[in-house]
Coordinates of C-alpha atoms in Angstrom, one line a residue:
M1 CA -79.6 -145.1 50.8
I2 CA -77.8 -146.9 48.0
L3 CA -78.4 -145.5 44.5
I4 CA -78.4 -147.8 41.5
I5 CA -77.9 -146.3 38.0
D6 CA -78.4 -148.8 35.1
D7 CA -80.5 -148.8 32.0
D8 CA -81.0 -152.6 32.2
S9 CA -84.2 -153.2 34.3
A10 CA -83.2 -156.8 35.1
I11 CA -79.9 -155.5 36.6
R12 CA -81.8 -152.8 38.6
S13 CA -84.2 -155.5 39.9
S14 CA -81.6 -158.0 40.9
L15 CA -79.4 -155.5 42.6
S16 CA -82.3 -153.9 44.4
F17 CA -83.5 -157.4 45.6
M18 CA -80.0 -158.3 46.9
L19 CA -79.5 -155.0 48.7
K20 CA -82.9 -155.0 50.3
R21 CA -82.4 -158.5 51.6
A22 CA -79.2 -157.1 53.2
K23 CA -81.4 -154.4 54.9
Y24 CA -80.2 -151.5 52.8
D25 CA -82.5 -148.7 51.5
V26 CA -82.3 -148.7 47.8
Q27 CA -83.3 -146.4 44.9
A28 CA -82.8 -147.4 41.3
V29 CA -82.9 -145.2 38.2
S30 CA -82.4 -145.9 34.5
G31 CA -80.1 -143.1 33.3
P32 CA -78.0 -140.0 33.8
K33 CA -81.0 -137.5 33.8
E34 CA -82.8 -139.4 36.6
A35 CA -79.5 -139.9 38.5
I36 CA -78.7 -136.1 38.5
E37 CA -82.2 -135.3 39.7
T38 CA -81.8 -137.8 42.6
V39 CA -78.4 -136.5 43.8
R40 CA -79.6 -132.9 43.6
S41 CA -82.2 -133.7 46.3
V42 CA -80.6 -136.4 48.4
T43 CA -77.1 -137.6 49.2
P44 CA -76.8 -141.4 48.9
Q45 CA -74.4 -143.5 51.1
L46 CA -73.1 -145.2 48.0
I47 CA -73.7 -145.3 44.2
L48 CA -73.6 -148.4 41.9
M49 CA -73.3 -147.1 38.4
D50 CA -73.2 -148.6 34.9
M51 CA -70.8 -147.0 32.3
N52 CA -73.0 -147.2 29.2
F53 CA -76.6 -145.8 28.8
S54 CA -77.1 -146.0 25.0
L55 CA -76.1 -148.0 21.9
S56 CA -72.6 -146.5 22.3
T57 CA -70.2 -148.6 24.3
N58 CA -67.2 -146.3 24.7
G59 CA -68.3 -145.4 28.2
E60 CA -68.1 -141.6 27.7
E61 CA -71.6 -141.2 29.1
G62 CA -70.5 -143.0 32.3
L63 CA -67.4 -140.9 32.7
V64 CA -69.4 -137.7 32.2
L65 CA -72.0 -138.8 34.7
L66 CA -69.4 -139.8 37.2
R67 CA -67.8 -136.3 37.1
Q68 CA -71.3 -134.7 37.5
V69 CA -72.2 -136.9 40.4
K70 CA -68.9 -136.1 42.1
L71 CA -69.8 -132.4 41.9
F72 CA -72.9 -133.0 43.9
C73 CA -71.6 -135.8 46.1
P74 CA -67.8 -135.5 46.3
D75 CA -67.5 -137.8 49.4
V76 CA -69.9 -140.5 48.2
P77 CA -68.2 -143.7 47.1
V78 CA -69.0 -144.8 43.5
I79 CA -68.6 -148.4 42.4
L80 CA -68.6 -148.8 38.6
M81 CA -70.1 -151.8 36.8
T82 CA -68.6 -152.9 33.5
A83 CA -67.9 -155.9 31.3
W84 CA -64.6 -157.7 31.7
G85 CA -63.4 -156.4 28.3
S86 CA -64.1 -152.8 29.4
I87 CA -61.7 -152.8 32.4
P88 CA -59.5 -150.0 30.8
L89 CA -62.7 -147.9 30.9
A90 CA -63.1 -148.7 34.6
V91 CA -59.5 -147.7 35.2
Q92 CA -60.4 -144.3 33.6
G93 CA -63.3 -144.1 36.0
M94 CA -61.0 -144.8 39.0
Q95 CA -58.8 -142.0 37.8
A96 CA -61.9 -139.7 37.7
G97 CA -62.7 -140.5 41.3
A98 CA -64.6 -143.8 41.5
F99 CA -64.0 -145.9 44.6
D100 CA -63.9 -149.3 42.9
F101 CA -65.2 -151.3 39.9
I102 CA -66.7 -154.7 39.4
T103 CA -67.2 -156.7 36.2
K104 CA -70.4 -158.1 34.9
P105 CA -71.6 -160.8 35.6
W106 CA -70.6 -160.2 39.2
N107 CA -70.5 -162.5 42.1
N108 CA -73.0 -161.4 44.7
A109 CA -70.8 -162.1 47.7
A110 CA -67.9 -160.3 46.2
L111 CA -70.1 -157.3 45.3
M112 CA -71.6 -157.2 48.8
Q113 CA -68.1 -157.3 50.3
R114 CA -67.0 -154.3 48.2
I115 CA -70.1 -152.4 49.1
E116 CA -69.6 -153.0 52.8
T117 CA -65.9 -152.0 52.5
A118 CA -66.8 -148.8 50.8
L119 CA -69.4 -147.9 53.4
E120 CA -67.1 -148.7 56.3
L121 CA -64.1 -146.8 55.0
T122 CA -66.3 -143.8 54.2
A123 CA -67.8 -143.8 57.7
K124 CA -64.3 -144.0 59.2
D125 CA -62.9 -141.2 57.1
K126 CA -65.5 -138.9 58.6
T127 CA -64.1 -139.5 62.1
A128 CA -61.1 -137.6 63.4
D129 CA -57.8 -139.4 63.1
A130 CA -56.9 -140.2 66.7
P131 CA -53.3 -141.2 67.3
V132 CA -52.6 -144.9 68.0
T133 CA -51.7 -145.6 71.6
D134 CA -50.7 -148.8 73.3
D135 CA -54.0 -149.0 75.3
D136 CA -56.6 -148.6 72.5
G137 CA -56.8 -152.3 71.6
F138 CA -54.7 -151.9 68.5
D139 CA -52.2 -154.8 68.1
R140 CA -48.9 -153.3 67.0
S141 CA -47.2 -156.7 66.9
R142 CA -43.5 -156.0 66.6
I143 CA -43.7 -152.5 65.3
I144 CA -41.4 -150.2 67.4
G145 CA -41.6 -146.4 67.5
K146 CA -43.5 -143.3 68.6
S147 CA -42.5 -140.8 65.9
K148 CA -45.3 -138.8 64.2
A149 CA -44.4 -140.3 60.9
L150 CA -44.9 -143.9 62.2
L151 CA -48.1 -143.0 64.2
D152 CA -49.7 -141.5 61.1
V153 CA -49.1 -144.8 59.3
L154 CA -50.5 -146.8 62.2
A155 CA -53.6 -144.5 62.4
T156 CA -54.3 -145.4 58.7
V157 CA -53.7 -149.1 59.4
K158 CA -56.0 -149.0 62.4
R159 CA -58.8 -147.4 60.2
V160 CA -58.6 -149.8 57.3
A161 CA -57.7 -153.1 59.1
R162 CA -61.2 -153.8 60.1
T163 CA -62.5 -153.6 56.5
G164 CA -61.9 -155.9 53.6
A165 CA -60.1 -153.3 51.5
S166 CA -57.1 -154.2 49.5
V167 CA -53.9 -152.5 50.8
L168 CA -50.7 -151.6 49.0
I169 CA -47.7 -150.9 51.2
T170 CA -44.9 -148.9 49.7
G171 CA -41.5 -147.8 51.0
E172 CA -37.8 -148.4 50.6
S173 CA -36.3 -151.8 51.2
G174 CA -35.9 -152.6 54.9
T175 CA -38.6 -150.2 56.3
G176 CA -40.7 -153.0 57.7
K177 CA -43.5 -153.5 55.1
E178 CA -44.1 -157.1 56.2
L179 CA -44.7 -156.0 59.8
I180 CA -47.4 -153.5 58.6
A181 CA -49.0 -156.3 56.6
E182 CA -49.1 -158.4 59.7
A183 CA -50.7 -155.5 61.6
V184 CA -53.4 -155.2 59.0
H185 CA -54.2 -158.9 59.4
L186 CA -54.0 -159.0 63.2
N187 CA -56.4 -156.1 63.6
S188 CA -58.9 -157.4 61.1
P189 CA -61.9 -159.8 61.5
R190 CA -59.7 -162.4 59.8
R191 CA -57.1 -162.4 62.6
N192 CA -57.7 -166.0 63.6
K193 CA -57.5 -167.2 60.0
P194 CA -54.3 -167.9 57.9
F195 CA -51.8 -165.1 57.1
V196 CA -50.0 -166.4 54.0
K197 CA -46.8 -164.6 52.8
V198 CA -45.7 -164.9 49.2
N199 CA -42.5 -163.4 47.9
L200 CA -43.3 -162.8 44.3
G201 CA -39.8 -161.9 43.5
G202 CA -38.8 -165.5 44.2
I203 CA -41.4 -167.2 42.1
S204 CA -40.5 -167.9 38.4
Q205 CA -43.0 -167.4 35.6
T206 CA -43.1 -171.1 34.9
L207 CA -44.0 -172.0 38.6
F208 CA -46.4 -169.1 39.2
E209 CA -49.7 -170.9 38.6
S210 CA -48.6 -174.0 40.5
E211 CA -47.4 -171.9 43.5
M212 CA -50.3 -169.6 43.6
F213 CA -53.2 -171.8 42.5
G214 CA -52.0 -175.3 43.2
H215 CA -52.1 -178.3 40.9
K216 CA -53.6 -181.8 40.5
K217 CA -51.6 -185.0 40.5
G218 CA -50.3 -185.5 36.9
A219 CA -50.9 -182.0 35.8
F220 CA -47.2 -181.9 34.6
T221 CA -44.2 -184.2 34.8
D222 CA -43.2 -183.6 38.4
A223 CA -46.7 -183.3 39.8
V224 CA -46.7 -186.6 41.8
T225 CA -49.4 -185.5 44.3
D226 CA -52.1 -182.8 44.6
R227 CA -50.8 -179.5 45.9
K228 CA -52.7 -176.6 47.4
G229 CA -51.7 -173.2 46.1
R230 CA -51.2 -170.1 48.2
F231 CA -54.6 -168.6 47.5
E232 CA -56.3 -171.8 48.8
L233 CA -54.1 -171.9 51.9
A234 CA -55.2 -168.2 52.6
D235 CA -58.9 -168.9 52.2
K236 CA -60.9 -166.8 54.8
G237 CA -57.6 -165.1 55.8
T238 CA -55.1 -162.7 54.3
I239 CA -52.6 -163.2 51.5
F240 CA -49.5 -160.9 51.6
L241 CA -48.0 -160.5 48.1
D242 CA -44.5 -159.0 48.7
E243 CA -42.4 -157.5 45.9
I244 CA -45.4 -157.3 43.6
G245 CA -43.5 -155.0 41.3
E246 CA -41.3 -158.0 40.3
L247 CA -44.2 -159.9 38.7
D248 CA -44.0 -160.2 34.9
L249 CA -46.9 -159.1 32.7
S250 CA -48.2 -162.6 31.9
C251 CA -48.5 -163.4 35.6
Q252 CA -50.1 -160.1 36.3
V253 CA -53.0 -161.0 34.1
K254 CA -53.6 -164.3 35.9
L255 CA -53.4 -162.5 39.3
L256 CA -55.8 -159.8 38.2
R257 CA -58.5 -162.4 37.3
V258 CA -58.3 -164.0 40.7
L259 CA -58.5 -160.7 42.5
Q260 CA -61.4 -159.6 40.3
E261 CA -63.5 -162.8 40.3
Q262 CA -62.3 -164.4 43.6
T263 CA -62.0 -167.7 41.8
F264 CA -59.1 -169.8 40.5
E265 CA -58.4 -173.1 38.7
P266 CA -55.6 -175.4 39.9
L267 CA -53.4 -176.7 37.1
G268 CA -54.9 -179.9 35.7
E269 CA -58.5 -179.0 36.9
S270 CA -61.1 -177.2 34.8
R271 CA -63.6 -176.5 37.5
P272 CA -63.2 -173.0 39.2
R273 CA -62.8 -172.9 42.9
K274 CA -64.1 -170.1 45.1
V275 CA -61.7 -168.3 47.5
D276 CA -62.3 -165.6 50.1
V277 CA -59.1 -163.7 50.7
R278 CA -58.1 -160.2 51.8
V279 CA -55.2 -159.0 49.6
V280 CA -52.2 -157.0 51.0
C281 CA -49.4 -156.2 48.6
A282 CA -46.0 -154.5 49.1
T283 CA -43.3 -153.1 46.9
N284 CA -40.3 -150.8 47.0
A285 CA -40.8 -150.1 43.2
D286 CA -42.6 -147.0 41.8
L287 CA -45.6 -148.8 40.4
E288 CA -47.0 -145.6 38.9
Q289 CA -43.8 -145.1 36.9
M290 CA -44.0 -148.8 35.9
V291 CA -47.6 -148.3 34.7
R292 CA -46.4 -145.3 32.5
E293 CA -43.6 -147.5 31.1
H294 CA -46.1 -150.4 30.4
T295 CA -44.3 -152.8 32.7
F296 CA -47.1 -153.0 35.2
R297 CA -50.8 -153.3 34.3
E298 CA -52.8 -150.2 35.1
D299 CA -56.0 -152.3 35.9
L300 CA -54.0 -154.4 38.4
F301 CA -52.5 -151.3 39.9
Y302 CA -56.0 -149.9 40.6
R303 CA -57.2 -153.2 41.9
I304 CA -54.5 -153.6 44.6
N305 CA -54.2 -150.0 45.8
L306 CA -57.6 -149.2 47.1
I307 CA -55.7 -148.1 50.2
T308 CA -52.0 -147.1 49.9
V309 CA -49.8 -147.0 53.1
H310 CA -46.4 -145.5 52.5
L311 CA -43.8 -146.4 55.1
P312 CA -41.3 -143.6 55.9
A313 CA -37.5 -144.3 55.6
L314 CA -35.6 -144.6 58.9
R315 CA -33.9 -141.3 58.3
E316 CA -37.4 -139.7 58.3
R317 CA -38.2 -141.0 61.8
R318 CA -34.8 -140.6 63.6
E319 CA -36.5 -140.3 67.0
D320 CA -37.4 -144.0 66.8
I321 CA -33.7 -145.1 66.3
P322 CA -32.9 -145.3 70.1
L323 CA -36.0 -147.3 70.7
L324 CA -35.2 -149.7 67.9
A325 CA -31.6 -150.0 68.8
R326 CA -32.4 -151.0 72.4
H327 CA -35.1 -153.4 71.2
F328 CA -32.7 -155.2 68.8
A329 CA -30.0 -155.4 71.5
E330 CA -32.5 -156.8 74.1
S331 CA -33.9 -159.3 71.5
R332 CA -30.5 -160.6 70.6
C333 CA -29.4 -161.0 74.2
R334 CA -32.6 -162.9 75.0
A335 CA -32.3 -165.1 71.9
D336 CA -28.7 -166.1 72.7
G337 CA -29.0 -166.3 76.4
L338 CA -26.6 -163.4 77.0
S339 CA -26.5 -160.9 79.9
P340 CA -28.3 -157.6 79.2
V341 CA -26.2 -155.0 77.3
E342 CA -26.4 -151.3 77.8
L343 CA -26.2 -148.8 75.0
T344 CA -24.6 -145.5 76.2
A345 CA -26.0 -142.1 75.4
D346 CA -23.1 -141.3 73.0
A347 CA -23.8 -144.7 71.3
L348 CA -27.4 -143.8 70.8
E349 CA -26.5 -140.3 69.6
F350 CA -24.1 -141.8 67.1
L351 CA -26.6 -144.3 65.8
S352 CA -29.2 -141.6 65.4
R353 CA -27.0 -139.6 63.0
L354 CA -26.3 -142.4 60.5
P355 CA -27.9 -142.2 57.0
Y356 CA -29.2 -145.8 56.9
P357 CA -29.7 -146.5 53.2
G358 CA -30.7 -150.0 54.3
N359 CA -33.2 -148.6 56.8
I360 CA -34.3 -150.7 59.8
R361 CA -32.6 -153.8 58.5
E362 CA -29.3 -152.0 58.4
L363 CA -29.7 -150.7 62.0
K364 CA -30.6 -154.2 63.2
N365 CA -27.5 -155.7 61.6
L366 CA -25.2 -153.0 63.0
V367 CA -26.5 -153.4 66.5
E368 CA -26.4 -157.2 66.5
R369 CA -23.0 -157.3 64.9
T370 CA -21.5 -154.8 67.4
L371 CA -23.0 -156.6 70.4
L372 CA -21.7 -160.1 69.3
V373 CA -18.3 -158.9 68.2
C374 CA -17.5 -156.7 71.2
G375 CA -19.0 -159.0 73.9
K376 CA -19.1 -156.1 76.4
P377 CA -21.8 -155.3 79.0
Q378 CA -21.8 -151.7 77.8
L379 CA -21.5 -150.5 74.1
T380 CA -20.2 -147.0 73.3
A381 CA -20.1 -144.9 70.2
D382 CA -16.6 -146.1 69.5
D383 CA -17.8 -149.7 69.5
F384 CA -20.3 -148.9 66.9
K385 CA -17.9 -146.8 64.8
A386 CA -15.6 -149.8 64.6
Q387 CA -18.3 -151.9 63.2
Y388 CA -19.9 -149.3 60.9
H389 CA -18.8 -149.8 57.3
P390 CA -20.5 -147.2 55.1
S391 CA -20.4 -147.4 51.3
V392 CA -17.8 -145.3 49.4
P393 CA -19.0 -141.6 49.5
G394 CA -20.6 -140.4 46.3
T395 CA -21.0 -144.0 45.0
S396 CA -24.3 -145.7 45.2
A397 CA -24.4 -149.4 46.0
T398 CA -25.8 -150.1 42.6
E399 CA -23.0 -148.3 40.8
S400 CA -20.3 -149.9 42.9
L401 CA -21.6 -153.4 42.2
Q402 CA -22.3 -153.0 38.5
G403 CA -20.5 -155.5 36.3
L404 CA -19.4 -157.7 39.2
T405 CA -19.9 -161.5 39.1
L406 CA -21.1 -163.2 42.2
E407 CA -17.6 -164.6 42.9
E408 CA -16.1 -161.1 42.5
L409 CA -18.6 -159.7 44.9
E410 CA -17.9 -162.4 47.5
K411 CA -14.2 -161.8 47.2
R412 CA -14.6 -158.0 47.6
T413 CA -16.8 -158.5 50.7
I414 CA -14.2 -160.8 52.3
L415 CA -11.4 -158.3 51.6
Q416 CA -13.4 -155.5 53.1
A417 CA -14.1 -157.6 56.2
L418 CA -10.4 -158.5 56.6
E419 CA -9.4 -154.8 56.5
A420 CA -12.2 -153.8 58.9
H421 CA -11.2 -156.4 61.5
G422 CA -7.4 -156.3 61.1
N423 CA -7.3 -159.9 59.7
N424 CA -8.9 -161.3 62.9
L425 CA -10.5 -164.3 61.3
S426 CA -12.8 -165.0 64.1
Q427 CA -14.3 -161.5 63.9
V428 CA -14.3 -161.7 60.1
A429 CA -16.2 -165.0 60.1
L430 CA -18.7 -163.7 62.6
S431 CA -19.3 -160.5 60.7
L432 CA -19.9 -162.5 57.5
G433 CA -22.2 -165.0 59.2
I434 CA -20.0 -168.0 58.3
S435 CA -17.8 -170.4 60.2
R436 CA -14.0 -170.1 60.4
A437 CA -13.8 -173.3 58.3
A438 CA -16.0 -171.9 55.6
L439 CA -13.9 -168.7 55.7
Y440 CA -10.7 -170.6 55.3
R441 CA -12.1 -172.4 52.2
R442 CA -13.0 -169.1 50.6
L443 CA -9.6 -167.5 51.4
E444 CA -8.0 -170.5 49.7
K445 CA -10.4 -170.4 46.8
Y446 CA -9.7 -166.7 46.0
G447 CA -6.0 -166.8 46.8
I448 CA -6.3 -164.3 49.6
S449 CA -3.2 -164.1 51.9
F450 CA -3.6 -163.0 55.5
N451 CA -1.9 -162.8 58.8
D452 CA -4.2 -163.9 61.7

């Protein structure tokens, strides 16, 4: 049974009609007193609740009722209904235990999607968390590992992927957040629809609306043709918003409106367009701290993190390092048409001890660089030690690079590579990912002398 709590009879009637058409049992009451009497005697599957029940519009009645309802039905999801201007009030409700909020006037399809998501997630949370295995139909895509820390993450992904819930993936840089986003999409009902990736850190404030919502021909000086935005490209599928912590406040407002209303307007067009997307976000920033510092909107934070998946750092799942190292070596050999390369036991033991501030990305780089530079059928610990260049002890990467210009940074990197490879220019160029000719030009540019 779904319980509706609203003092507006028209809203109670329209919601009841919509839910009954969707084959749900419904009970509607007009205020807090009747609501408490109901939850004392029966436990609803879900509650739709208004925030105001008198002439007062501060929402205090709604917050009090929410806390009372949670005492009787702690596991029942509550979706709050509020006006757009009262979103800060809805955020307070989320902090007090509400599952989600929707603004009035709502879109029926969007509301039904949130109701179904809440019911599905609640039902799945009541089942035991079985570990994810390779034969249970779960598509891991390129996710490698069997550590408990990783399996716990995959168990959460498996539970929520089939719903329409928004997902926020957190974790340090290089932990594989994009792979988790892909796994959410591949194991969802939208798997055969588009998966659109957007790096928000690479989109300037001036281009945000054009990139995300598209534009019509003539909307601005360089708009010579119509262009579809990322949201329209992702319609019926999943949009992955990477580095969402990099989004400035003005763009956050525009994004929030699309996520809330599921509509957008291309630049140069005044008619709203409907879009149906599942939103997955990722960040290596501390969004909660950013909310406290007022650099990230609290209402947007609660909109995107209905489900939070935190990816462990590689140092927290060391038992996966040998599996990952072998995988990267095999993949590189296959991609370059090389003979298979073996990693000795002492090599794997050495790799498993490293700190990896760059996480999986750093391990991949080290394995591939060692494989290509050494060119041997068997790689030992000594081979990896020769290619491993840790940062200066006691100095973080940020501290050591502060105040450097791009040219100073490039010069320092070249000098470090020359020292590491004994001035062997072929190996230096290979480790830097450039040609010998490009390396010569840089040596001349920076006046670096060498003996090859």
